[in-house]
């Protein structure tokens, strides 16, 4: 449901209204209110009252030709026209009336006090209240009747019901978190020994690996309330609002303890504070408040703080010191087994045909995150529906891997004949160089159908297996493989195209890392020239060496890539016949699997 909001009126608008109301009040209402009601009576009544000595004060207004007078108790004011009456003064003197000059201005002291002091204050208070409410309404959502409400989403008793079983893979992370669940179930056991639970646990890892899910699962397993808030929700336009929200969040959490408080993307508020020219006051105040709150609640108070980030290195050291977020749980990209489990967990929601082999799909989708795998399953289901089938087949899943990783097939992008030939040779060039170096199937599958991501072909790499170390030779071979596409173009067509830009980038990155980070050059030995700054998001690096060294590094990188490029060209020249054969096959069929590739190679 969309809420239609009236455009906000500027604050000055309200001030002008208040001013106008006050001015109107002063000009119109005040004289009217302060004047006592005057009754018009005839001269006879006046004379009669004078006779009966009922007059209080009398004011003769010669200019207006009228007489104002009051009764004995001064409670009513009368007015009458003046008659030519020479005895008037005598008459009045006899009646015992007081001569007065200011009947009209006079009024009861209580009324005057009320009108001049209390009424304006009341009016101001009412208008102020109105404006305050209005501003709050404009500033926040429907329930923002108080500044600094945390707006945290509360899932009491884990309404979503996510359990550890729903989070596939990630066994190490689950193991770390099981302890927390156990603590929430049975805090006495820990108190007895005097063991204190960590107050904060930081879940770090690339996007889409299930950090949010894990946090929810902890709450679900422990059956405690779960407060969830994103770091960016704390940062507001007004300085101090974020801090107020943090206070409110912790207040709520303490009332509901034991419970879990989850802050997603904590780097939005937890960035290092120093060294910024354009310091962000609001963020710093919010962070300070968070630090204070974390110090404030005692150990074993039952409030456990979980936070997720994919940029742990950017967090303020004060946040990660012991006593705050002192435990770090890595949530890495899933391995082969993990991927298969994730696929199976998500496949429970869809109808799967009998031919589906999740192991094979998991192998094909190497490097995919949990979120991508969930997406692959969903894309496959959509494809099945599109084709009018009742269940998902292996082919659906295989196609959807390419869709998720490389984008949809471009239906209307027709490669010209010569372009298609070049793409075929380019892709086979990579694969052939790889195969000749490793003597095993280098790819799962190559297709040369243009994708919406802009790729003209797509190569599904083989799973490299559990592989934690890479030798210098392996990296060099990889660089050679990356240059293989371009090398094939050179060997076959004698000219080059723009198709290799991504290969060039990767080859450069790898060769540079060999020299600057892995200590694989003779000249620099084991000296780090670069540091990794963004491990989970692309892996940016920053140089830390002199300008001359940089120039030397650049020369070495060029030499390294050149050598491998030459090697690739050599391999392709020696296997020219196989190159032609394979490229022809790919060109005609538009797709080639690893097995077909090897059988042609060894034919
Ligand atoms: P993160 O917080 O790490 O960015 P999420 O926890 O929000 O990632 O995960 C996004 C989606 O990806 C989840 O809703 C879930 O469908 C899927 N997913 C990610 N990791 C897993 C996993 N290990 N098991 C099952 N599903 C997963």
Coordinates of C-alpha atoms and ligand atoms in Angstrom, one line a residue:
X1 CA 0.0 0.0 0.0
X2 CA 1.4 3.3 -1.0
X3 CA 1.2 6.1 1.4
X4 CA 0.4 9.4 -0.4
X5 CA 2.2 12.2 1.4
X6 CA 1.3 15.8 1.2
X7 CA 4.2 17.9 0.3
X8 CA 5.9 19.2 3.4
X9 CA 5.4 22.9 4.2
X10 CA 8.5 24.8 5.2
X11 CA 8.8 25.7 8.9
X12 CA 8.6 29.4 8.2
X13 CA 5.1 28.8 7.1
X14 CA 4.0 27.8 10.6
X15 CA 5.9 30.7 12.2
X16 CA 4.1 33.2 9.9
X17 CA 0.7 31.6 10.9
X18 CA 1.5 32.0 14.6
X19 CA 2.6 35.6 14.1
X20 CA -0.7 36.4 12.3
X21 CA -2.8 34.7 14.9
X22 CA -1.1 36.7 17.6
X23 CA -1.5 40.0 15.8
X24 CA -5.1 39.3 15.1
X25 CA -5.6 38.5 18.7
X26 CA -4.0 41.7 19.9
X27 CA -5.9 43.9 17.5
X28 CA -9.3 42.5 17.6
X29 CA -9.8 40.1 20.4
X30 CA -7.9 41.9 23.2
X31 CA -9.9 45.2 23.1
X32 CA -13.1 43.3 22.8
X33 CA -12.2 41.0 25.7
X34 CA -10.9 43.7 27.9
X35 CA -13.8 46.0 27.4
X36 CA -16.7 45.3 29.6
X37 CA -20.0 44.9 28.0
X38 CA -21.7 48.3 28.0
X39 CA -25.5 48.5 28.2
X40 CA -27.2 51.4 26.5
X41 CA -29.9 52.9 28.8
X42 CA -32.0 56.0 28.6
X43 CA -31.4 59.2 30.5
X44 CA -34.4 58.5 32.8
X45 CA -32.7 55.3 34.1
X46 CA -29.6 57.2 34.8
X47 CA -31.5 59.9 36.7
X48 CA -33.4 57.2 38.6
X49 CA -30.2 55.4 39.6
X50 CA -28.6 58.7 40.7
X51 CA -31.7 59.4 42.8
X52 CA -31.6 56.0 44.4
X53 CA -27.8 56.4 45.0
X54 CA -27.1 53.3 43.0
X55 CA -24.3 54.8 41.0
X56 CA -20.7 53.6 41.4
X57 CA -18.4 55.4 39.0
X58 CA -19.3 58.0 36.5
X59 CA -17.4 59.4 33.6
X60 CA -18.8 62.3 31.6
X61 CA -17.5 62.2 28.1
X62 CA -18.1 65.7 26.7
X63 CA -16.7 65.1 23.3
X64 CA -18.8 61.9 22.6
X65 CA -21.7 63.6 24.2
X66 CA -22.3 60.6 26.5
X67 CA -22.1 59.5 30.1
X68 CA -20.6 56.2 31.1
X69 CA -21.4 54.9 34.6
X70 CA -21.4 51.7 36.6
X71 CA -23.6 50.3 39.3
X72 CA -22.6 50.4 43.0
X73 CA -20.7 47.0 42.9
X74 CA -18.9 48.0 39.7
X75 CA -20.2 44.9 38.0
X76 CA -22.0 46.4 35.1
X77 CA -21.3 49.4 32.8
X78 CA -24.0 51.6 31.3
X79 CA -24.0 54.3 28.7
X80 CA -26.5 57.0 28.1
X81 CA -26.7 60.1 25.9
X82 CA -26.1 63.5 27.5
X83 CA -28.9 66.0 28.0
X84 CA -28.5 69.7 28.6
X85 CA -28.8 69.4 32.4
X86 CA -27.2 72.3 34.4
X87 CA -27.8 70.3 37.7
X88 CA -25.9 67.3 36.5
X89 CA -22.8 67.9 38.6
X90 CA -24.9 68.6 41.7
X91 CA -27.0 65.6 41.1
X92 CA -24.0 63.4 40.8
X93 CA -22.4 64.8 43.9
X94 CA -25.6 64.1 45.8
X95 CA -25.8 60.6 44.6
X96 CA -22.4 59.8 46.1
X97 CA -21.0 58.6 42.8
X98 CA -17.2 58.7 42.2
X99 CA -16.0 60.7 39.3
X100 CA -13.7 58.6 37.2
X101 CA -11.8 59.0 34.0
X102 CA -11.2 55.5 33.0
X103 CA -14.1 53.2 33.4
X104 CA -13.5 51.4 30.2
X105 CA -9.9 50.6 30.8
X106 CA -10.7 49.2 34.2
X107 CA -11.5 45.6 34.6
X108 CA -11.2 43.0 37.3
X109 CA -7.6 42.3 38.1
X110 CA -8.1 38.6 37.8
X111 CA -9.5 38.9 34.3
X112 CA -6.7 41.2 33.3
X113 CA -4.1 38.8 34.6
X114 CA -5.7 35.9 32.8
X115 CA -5.9 37.7 29.5
X116 CA -2.4 39.3 29.5
X117 CA -0.4 36.4 30.9
X118 CA -2.1 33.1 30.9
X119 CA -3.9 33.2 27.6
X120 CA -0.9 33.9 25.3
X121 CA 1.0 31.2 27.1
X122 CA -1.8 28.7 26.5
X123 CA -2.1 29.7 22.9
X124 CA 1.7 29.3 22.4
X125 CA 1.6 25.9 24.1
X126 CA -1.2 24.6 21.9
X127 CA 0.3 25.8 18.7
X128 CA 3.7 24.5 19.7
X129 CA 2.3 21.1 20.5
X130 CA 0.6 21.0 17.1
X131 CA 3.7 22.0 15.3
X132 CA 5.8 19.4 17.2
X133 CA 3.4 16.7 16.3
X134 CA 3.4 17.8 12.7
X135 CA 7.1 17.8 12.5
X136 CA 7.4 14.4 13.9
X137 CA 4.9 13.1 11.4
X138 CA 6.9 14.5 8.6
X139 CA 10.2 13.3 10.0
X140 CA 9.4 9.7 10.6
X141 CA 7.0 6.8 9.9
X142 CA 3.6 6.2 11.4
X143 CA 5.0 5.3 14.8
X144 CA 7.6 7.9 15.0
X145 CA 5.9 9.9 17.7
X146 CA 9.2 10.1 19.6
X147 CA 12.5 11.3 18.4
X148 CA 15.1 8.5 18.3
X149 CA 12.8 5.5 18.3
X150 CA 14.9 2.6 17.1
X151 CA 12.3 1.2 14.6
X152 CA 14.1 -2.2 15.0
X153 CA 12.2 -5.0 13.5
X154 CA 11.4 -7.4 16.3
X155 CA 10.7 -11.0 15.6
X156 CA 9.5 -12.3 18.9
X157 CA 10.0 -15.9 19.4
X158 CA 11.5 -16.2 15.9
X159 CA 8.3 -15.8 13.9
X160 CA 10.2 -16.7 10.7
X161 CA 11.2 -20.0 12.3
X162 CA 14.6 -20.3 10.6
X163 CA 16.7 -23.0 12.2
X164 CA 20.3 -24.1 11.7
X165 CA 19.0 -26.9 9.4
X166 CA 17.8 -24.3 7.0
X167 CA 21.3 -22.9 6.6
X168 CA 23.2 -25.4 4.6
X169 CA 27.0 -25.8 4.7
X170 CA 28.8 -23.2 6.9
X171 CA 29.5 -25.9 9.5
X172 CA 32.3 -24.0 11.2
X173 CA 30.1 -20.9 11.6
X174 CA 27.3 -23.0 12.9
X175 CA 29.5 -24.7 15.4
X176 CA 30.7 -21.3 16.8
X177 CA 27.1 -20.2 17.1
X178 CA 25.8 -23.3 18.7
X179 CA 27.6 -22.3 21.9
X180 CA 25.6 -19.1 21.9
X181 CA 22.4 -21.0 21.5
X182 CA 23.4 -23.3 24.4
X183 CA 24.1 -20.3 26.5
X184 CA 20.8 -18.7 25.8
X185 CA 19.1 -22.0 26.7
X186 CA 21.0 -22.5 29.9
X187 CA 22.9 -19.4 31.1
X188 CA 23.2 -20.9 34.6
X189 CA 25.6 -23.5 33.5
X190 CA 28.0 -20.8 32.3
X191 CA 27.6 -18.6 35.3
X192 CA 28.4 -21.5 37.6
X193 CA 31.8 -21.9 36.1
X194 CA 32.2 -18.1 35.8
X195 CA 32.5 -18.2 32.0
X196 CA 31.3 -15.1 30.3
X197 CA 29.7 -15.1 26.9
X198 CA 31.1 -12.7 24.3
X199 CA 28.9 -9.7 24.1
X200 CA 29.3 -9.3 20.4
X201 CA 29.9 -11.6 17.6
X202 CA 30.9 -10.4 14.2
X203 CA 29.9 -12.4 11.1
X204 CA 32.3 -11.6 8.3
X205 CA 32.2 -12.9 4.7
X206 CA 31.3 -12.0 1.2
X207 CA 27.7 -10.9 0.3
X208 CA 25.0 -13.6 0.1
X209 CA 26.7 -16.3 2.1
X210 CA 24.0 -16.5 4.7
X211 CA 25.1 -14.1 7.5
X212 CA 21.6 -12.8 8.1
X213 CA 20.2 -16.3 7.9
X214 CA 22.7 -17.5 10.5
X215 CA 21.8 -14.7 12.9
X216 CA 18.1 -15.5 12.5
X217 CA 18.8 -19.2 13.0
X218 CA 20.6 -18.5 16.3
X219 CA 17.4 -16.7 17.5
X220 CA 15.3 -19.5 16.1
X221 CA 17.2 -22.2 17.7
X222 CA 17.4 -20.5 21.1
X223 CA 13.7 -19.4 20.8
X224 CA 14.4 -15.9 21.9
X225 CA 13.3 -12.5 20.5
X226 CA 15.3 -11.2 17.6
X227 CA 15.9 -7.5 17.0
X228 CA 17.1 -6.7 13.6
X229 CA 18.4 -3.4 12.3
X230 CA 20.6 -2.3 9.4
X231 CA 23.6 -0.1 10.2
X232 CA 22.5 2.4 7.7
X233 CA 19.1 2.8 9.5
X234 CA 20.9 4.4 12.4
X235 CA 22.4 7.2 10.4
X236 CA 20.0 10.1 10.3
X237 CA 19.9 13.6 9.0
X238 CA 20.1 15.1 12.4
X239 CA 23.1 14.7 14.6
X240 CA 22.3 12.7 17.7
X241 CA 19.3 10.9 16.3
X242 CA 21.3 7.7 15.5
X243 CA 22.7 7.7 19.1
X244 CA 19.2 8.0 20.4
X245 CA 18.1 5.1 18.3
X246 CA 21.0 3.0 19.6
X247 CA 19.9 3.9 23.2
X248 CA 16.4 2.9 22.4
X249 CA 17.4 -0.4 20.8
X250 CA 19.4 -1.4 23.8
X251 CA 16.7 -0.3 26.2
X252 CA 14.1 -2.5 24.4
X253 CA 16.6 -5.4 24.2
X254 CA 17.4 -5.3 27.9
X255 CA 13.7 -5.4 28.7
X256 CA 13.3 -8.5 26.5
X257 CA 16.5 -10.3 27.5
X258 CA 17.5 -12.9 26.8
X259 CA 17.5 -11.9 23.2
X260 CA 19.5 -11.4 20.1
X261 CA 20.2 -8.0 18.6
X262 CA 21.4 -8.2 15.0
X263 CA 22.9 -5.2 13.2
X264 CA 23.4 -5.9 9.5
X265 CA 26.1 -4.0 7.5
X266 CA 27.6 -2.7 10.7
X267 CA 30.4 -1.0 8.7
X268 CA 27.8 1.8 7.9
X269 CA 28.3 3.1 11.4
X270 CA 31.4 1.2 12.6
X271 CA 33.9 2.7 10.1
X272 CA 37.3 3.8 11.5
X273 CA 36.9 7.3 12.9
X274 CA 40.3 8.9 12.4
X275 CA 41.9 10.4 9.3
X276 CA 38.8 11.8 7.6
X277 CA 38.7 15.3 6.4
X278 CA 35.0 15.4 6.1
X279 CA 34.2 13.8 9.4
X280 CA 30.7 12.6 9.8
X281 CA 29.5 13.7 13.2
X282 CA 26.3 11.8 13.2
X283 CA 28.1 8.5 12.4
X284 CA 30.7 9.1 15.0
X285 CA 28.2 9.9 17.7
X286 CA 26.2 6.8 16.8
X287 CA 29.3 4.7 17.0
X288 CA 30.3 6.2 20.3
X289 CA 26.9 5.5 21.7
X290 CA 27.1 1.9 20.5
X291 CA 30.5 1.5 22.2
X292 CA 29.1 3.0 25.4
X293 CA 26.1 0.7 25.3
X294 CA 28.2 -2.3 24.8
X295 CA 30.3 -1.4 27.8
X296 CA 27.2 -0.6 29.7
X297 CA 25.5 -4.0 29.8
X298 CA 27.0 -6.5 32.0
X299 CA 28.3 -9.8 30.9
X300 CA 25.8 -12.5 31.1
X301 CA 22.9 -10.0 30.9
X302 CA 21.4 -12.2 28.2
X303 CA 21.6 -9.7 25.4
X304 CA 23.8 -11.0 22.6
X305 CA 24.8 -8.7 19.8
X306 CA 25.4 -10.2 16.4
X307 CA 26.6 -8.0 13.5
X308 CA 27.4 -8.7 9.9
X309 CA 29.8 -7.1 7.6
X310 CA 31.7 -7.8 4.4
X311 CA 34.4 -5.2 5.2
X312 CA 35.8 -6.2 8.5
X313 CA 39.1 -4.4 7.9
X314 CA 37.3 -1.0 7.7
X315 CA 35.8 -1.4 11.2
X316 CA 37.0 0.8 14.0
X317 CA 39.5 -1.0 16.3
X318 CA 37.5 0.1 19.3
X319 CA 34.6 -1.9 18.1
X320 CA 36.6 -5.1 17.6
X321 CA 38.5 -5.1 20.9
X322 CA 37.9 -7.7 23.5
X323 CA 34.8 -6.9 25.5
X324 CA 32.9 -5.7 22.5
X325 CA 32.8 -7.6 19.2
X326 CA 35.5 -10.0 20.4
X327 CA 34.5 -13.0 18.5
X328 CA 34.7 -13.2 14.7
X329 CA 32.9 -15.9 12.8
X330 CA 34.0 -16.2 9.2
X331 CA 31.1 -17.1 6.8
X332 CA 33.0 -18.0 3.6
X333 CA 31.8 -18.9 0.1
X334 CA 30.5 -22.5 0.2
X335 CA 32.7 -25.3 -0.9
X336 CA 31.6 -28.1 -3.2
X337 CA 29.8 -30.0 -0.5
X338 CA 28.3 -26.8 0.9
X339 CA 27.0 -25.8 -2.5
X340 CA 25.3 -29.2 -3.0
X341 CA 23.7 -28.9 0.4
X342 CA 22.5 -25.4 -0.3
X343 CA 21.0 -26.5 -3.6
X344 CA 19.2 -29.3 -1.9
X345 CA 17.8 -27.1 0.8
X346 CA 16.4 -24.7 -1.7
X347 CA 15.2 -27.4 -4.1
X348 CA 12.8 -28.5 -1.3
X349 CA 10.6 -25.6 -2.3
X350 CA 10.3 -26.7 -6.0
X351 CA 9.3 -29.8 -7.9
X352 CA 12.4 -31.6 -9.2
X353 CA 12.5 -34.1 -12.0
X354 CA 14.2 -37.5 -11.6
X355 CA 17.2 -36.7 -13.8
X356 CA 18.5 -33.9 -11.6
X357 CA 22.1 -34.4 -10.3
X358 CA 22.8 -31.8 -7.6
X359 CA 26.4 -32.9 -7.3
X360 CA 27.0 -32.0 -10.9
X361 CA 25.3 -28.7 -10.7
X362 CA 27.3 -27.8 -7.6
X363 CA 30.5 -28.7 -9.5
X364 CA 29.4 -26.5 -12.4
X365 CA 28.6 -23.6 -10.2
X366 CA 32.0 -23.2 -8.6
X367 CA 32.5 -19.9 -6.8
X368 CA 28.8 -19.2 -6.4
X369 CA 27.5 -17.9 -3.1
X370 CA 24.5 -19.2 -1.3
X371 CA 22.3 -16.4 -2.6
X372 CA 23.4 -17.1 -6.2
X373 CA 22.6 -20.8 -5.7
X374 CA 19.1 -19.9 -4.4
X375 CA 18.7 -17.8 -7.4
X376 CA 19.9 -20.6 -9.7
X377 CA 17.2 -22.9 -8.3
X378 CA 14.5 -20.2 -8.8
X379 CA 15.6 -19.4 -12.3
X380 CA 15.4 -23.1 -13.2
X381 CA 11.9 -23.2 -11.8
X382 CA 10.9 -20.2 -13.8
X383 CA 12.4 -21.7 -17.0
X384 CA 10.4 -24.9 -16.4
X385 CA 7.2 -22.9 -16.1
X386 CA 8.0 -20.9 -19.2
X387 CA 8.4 -24.2 -21.1
X388 CA 5.1 -25.5 -19.7
X389 CA 6.7 -28.3 -17.7
X390 CA 5.6 -29.5 -14.3
X391 CA 9.0 -30.1 -12.8
X392 CA 12.5 -28.8 -13.1
X393 CA 15.0 -30.8 -15.2
X394 CA 18.8 -31.0 -15.2
X395 CA 18.9 -28.9 -18.4
X396 CA 16.9 -26.1 -16.6
X397 CA 19.4 -26.0 -13.8
X398 CA 22.4 -26.1 -16.2
X399 CA 21.0 -23.2 -18.2
X400 CA 20.2 -21.2 -15.2
X401 CA 23.8 -21.4 -13.9
X402 CA 24.8 -19.6 -17.0
X403 CA 21.9 -17.2 -16.7
X404 CA 22.8 -16.3 -13.1
X405 CA 26.5 -16.0 -13.7
X406 CA 26.6 -14.6 -17.3
X407 CA 23.1 -13.3 -17.9
X408 CA 20.4 -14.3 -20.3
X409 CA 21.1 -15.4 -23.8
X410 CA 20.8 -12.4 -26.1
X411 CA 18.2 -13.5 -28.6
X412 CA 18.7 -10.7 -31.2
X413 CA 22.5 -10.3 -31.0
X414 CA 23.6 -12.1 -34.1
X415 CA 27.3 -12.4 -34.4
X416 CA 28.6 -12.1 -37.9
X417 CA 30.2 -15.1 -39.3
X418 CA 33.7 -13.9 -38.9
X419 CA 33.1 -12.7 -35.4
X420 CA 31.7 -16.0 -34.4
X421 CA 34.8 -17.7 -35.8
X422 CA 37.1 -15.3 -33.8
X423 CA 35.1 -16.0 -30.6
X424 CA 35.3 -19.8 -31.2
X425 CA 39.1 -19.6 -31.7
X426 CA 39.5 -17.3 -28.8
X427 CA 37.7 -19.6 -26.3
X428 CA 39.4 -22.7 -27.7
X429 CA 42.7 -20.9 -27.4
X430 CA 42.2 -20.5 -23.6
X431 CA 41.1 -24.1 -23.2
X432 CA 43.8 -25.6 -25.3
X433 CA 46.6 -23.8 -23.6
X434 CA 45.2 -24.9 -20.3
X435 CA 44.8 -28.5 -21.4
X436 CA 48.4 -28.7 -22.8
X437 CA 49.8 -27.4 -19.5
X438 CA 47.7 -29.4 -17.0
X439 CA 47.0 -32.5 -19.1
X440 CA 43.5 -32.7 -17.9
X441 CA 40.1 -31.4 -19.0
X442 CA 40.3 -27.7 -18.6
X443 CA 36.7 -26.8 -18.8
X444 CA 33.2 -28.1 -18.1
X445 CA 31.7 -26.5 -21.1
X446 CA 32.2 -23.7 -23.5
X447 CA 29.3 -21.9 -25.3
X448 CA 29.6 -19.1 -27.8
X449 CA 26.1 -17.6 -27.4
X450 CA 26.2 -13.9 -26.6
X451 CA 24.9 -13.1 -23.1
X452 CA 23.1 -10.0 -21.7
X453 CA 26.2 -9.4 -19.5
X454 CA 28.1 -8.5 -22.7
X455 CA 30.1 -11.7 -22.8
X456 CA 30.3 -13.2 -26.3
X457 CA 31.1 -16.7 -25.0
X458 CA 31.0 -18.4 -21.7
X459 CA 33.5 -20.9 -20.3
X460 CA 32.4 -23.0 -17.3
X461 CA 35.6 -23.8 -15.5
X462 CA 36.2 -27.1 -13.8
X463 CA 36.1 -27.2 -10.1
X464 CA 39.6 -26.9 -8.9
X465 CA 39.0 -28.9 -5.8
X466 CA 40.0 -28.1 -2.3
X467 CA 43.0 -26.1 -3.0
X468 CA 44.6 -23.8 -0.6
X469 CA 48.0 -23.2 -2.0
X470 CA 49.1 -22.3 -5.5
X471 CA 52.6 -22.8 -6.7
X472 CA 54.5 -20.3 -8.7
X473 CA 54.3 -22.6 -11.8
X474 CA 50.5 -22.9 -11.4
X475 CA 50.1 -19.1 -11.4
X476 CA 52.3 -18.8 -14.4
X477 CA 50.3 -21.4 -16.2
X478 CA 47.1 -19.6 -15.3
X479 CA 48.5 -16.4 -16.8
X480 CA 49.5 -18.3 -19.9
X481 CA 45.9 -19.7 -20.1
X482 CA 44.5 -16.2 -19.8
X483 CA 46.7 -15.0 -22.7
X484 CA 45.7 -18.1 -24.7
X485 CA 42.6 -16.4 -26.3
X486 CA 44.5 -13.5 -27.7
X487 CA 47.3 -15.8 -28.7
X488 CA 44.9 -17.9 -30.8
X489 CA 43.7 -14.8 -32.6
X490 CA 47.3 -13.9 -33.4
X491 CA 48.3 -17.3 -34.6
X492 CA 45.2 -17.9 -36.7
X493 CA 44.2 -14.5 -38.0
X494 CA 47.4 -12.5 -37.6
X495 CA 45.4 -9.6 -36.0
X496 CA 43.9 -8.9 -32.6
X497 CA 40.5 -7.8 -31.3
X498 CA 39.0 -6.1 -28.3
X499 CA 37.7 -9.4 -27.0
X500 CA 40.6 -9.9 -24.6
X501 CA 40.1 -7.0 -22.3
X502 CA 38.9 -9.0 -19.3
X503 CA 41.7 -11.6 -19.8
X504 CA 44.2 -8.8 -19.8
X505 CA 42.9 -7.4 -16.6
X506 CA 43.0 -10.7 -14.8
X507 CA 46.4 -11.6 -16.1
X508 CA 47.8 -8.3 -15.0
X509 CA 46.3 -8.7 -11.5
X510 CA 47.7 -12.2 -11.1
X511 CA 51.2 -11.3 -12.2
X512 CA 51.2 -8.2 -10.1
X513 CA 50.2 -10.2 -7.1
X514 CA 53.0 -12.7 -7.7
X515 CA 55.5 -9.9 -7.5
X516 CA 54.0 -7.6 -4.9
X517 CA 52.2 -9.9 -2.5
X518 CA 53.4 -13.5 -2.9
X519 CA 57.2 -12.7 -3.0
X520 CA 57.6 -14.7 -6.2
X521 CA 60.2 -12.5 -7.9
X522 CA 63.9 -12.8 -7.4
X523 CA 64.5 -9.1 -7.1
X524 CA 62.1 -8.2 -4.3
X525 CA 62.3 -11.4 -2.4
X526 CA 59.9 -11.5 0.5
X527 CA 59.0 -7.8 0.7
X528 CA 55.3 -6.8 0.5
X529 CA 54.8 -4.0 -1.9
X530 CA 51.0 -4.1 -1.7
X531 CA 48.4 -4.8 0.9
X532 CA 45.0 -6.2 0.3
X533 CA 42.4 -3.8 1.5
X534 CA 39.1 -5.3 0.5
X535 CA 39.2 -9.0 0.9
X536 CA 35.5 -9.8 0.5
X537 CA 34.5 -7.3 -2.0
X538 CA 36.7 -7.7 -5.1
X539 CA 40.0 -7.5 -3.3
X540 CA 41.4 -4.0 -3.9
X541 CA 45.0 -3.4 -3.1
X542 CA 47.0 -0.4 -2.1
X543 CA 50.6 0.1 -3.0
X544 CA 53.1 0.7 -0.3
X545 CA 56.5 1.4 -2.0
X546 CA 58.5 4.2 -3.6
X547 CA 57.9 5.5 -7.0
X548 CA 61.1 3.9 -8.4
X549 CA 60.1 0.5 -7.0
X550 CA 56.7 0.9 -8.7
X551 CA 58.3 1.5 -12.0
X552 CA 60.4 -1.6 -11.5
X553 CA 57.3 -3.6 -10.5
X554 CA 55.6 -2.5 -13.7
X555 CA 58.5 -3.6 -15.8
X556 CA 58.6 -7.0 -14.2
X557 CA 54.8 -7.5 -14.6
X558 CA 55.2 -6.7 -18.3
X559 CA 58.1 -9.1 -18.6
X560 CA 56.2 -11.8 -16.8
X561 CA 53.0 -11.5 -18.9
X562 CA 55.1 -11.3 -22.1
X563 CA 56.9 -14.5 -21.3
X564 CA 53.7 -16.4 -20.7
X565 CA 52.0 -14.9 -23.7
X566 CA 54.9 -16.2 -25.8
X567 CA 54.6 -19.6 -24.2
X568 CA 50.9 -19.7 -25.1
X569 CA 51.6 -18.7 -28.7
X570 CA 54.2 -21.5 -28.9
X571 CA 51.7 -24.1 -27.5
X572 CA 49.1 -23.1 -30.0
X573 CA 51.5 -23.1 -33.0
X574 CA 52.6 -26.6 -32.1
X575 CA 49.0 -27.8 -31.8
X576 CA 47.6 -25.8 -34.7
X577 CA 45.8 -28.7 -36.2
X578 CA 43.9 -29.5 -33.0
X579 CA 43.2 -25.8 -32.6
X580 CA 41.5 -25.7 -35.9
X581 CA 39.6 -28.9 -35.3
X582 CA 38.2 -27.8 -31.9
X583 CA 37.4 -24.3 -33.1
X584 CA 35.5 -25.7 -36.0
X585 CA 33.5 -28.0 -33.7
X586 CA 32.6 -25.1 -31.4
X587 CA 31.8 -22.8 -34.3
X588 CA 29.3 -25.4 -35.7
X589 CA 27.7 -26.6 -32.5
X590 CA 28.0 -23.4 -30.5
X591 CA 28.8 -25.5 -27.4
X592 CA 31.4 -28.0 -26.4
X593 CA 31.6 -30.0 -23.2
X594 CA 34.8 -31.0 -21.4
X595 CA 34.5 -34.6 -22.5
X596 CA 34.0 -33.7 -26.2
X597 CA 37.0 -31.4 -25.9
X598 CA 39.3 -34.1 -24.6
X599 CA 38.1 -36.8 -27.0
X600 CA 38.8 -34.5 -30.0
X601 CA 42.2 -33.6 -28.5
X602 CA 43.2 -37.1 -28.0
X603 CA 41.7 -38.4 -31.2
Ligands
LIG1 P1 24.2 -12.1 3.7 O1 23.6 -11.5 4.9 O2 25.4 -12.9 4.0 O3 24.5 -11.1 2.6 P2 21.8 -13.6 3.5 O4 21.8 -14.3 4.8 O5 20.9 -12.4 3.4 O6 23.2 -13.2 3.0 O7 21.4 -14.6 2.4 C1 20.7 -14.3 1.2 C2 19.9 -15.4 0.7 O8 20.8 -16.4 0.2 C3 19.2 -16.2 1.8 O9 17.9 -15.7 1.9 C4 19.1 -17.6 1.3 O10 18.0 -17.8 0.5 C5 20.4 -17.7 0.5 N1 21.5 -18.4 1.3 C6 22.7 -17.9 1.5 N2 23.5 -18.7 2.2 C7 22.7 -19.8 2.4 C8 23.0 -21.1 3.0 N3 24.2 -21.3 3.6 N4 22.0 -22.0 3.1 C9 20.8 -21.7 2.5 N5 20.5 -20.6 1.9 C10 21.5 -19.6 1.8

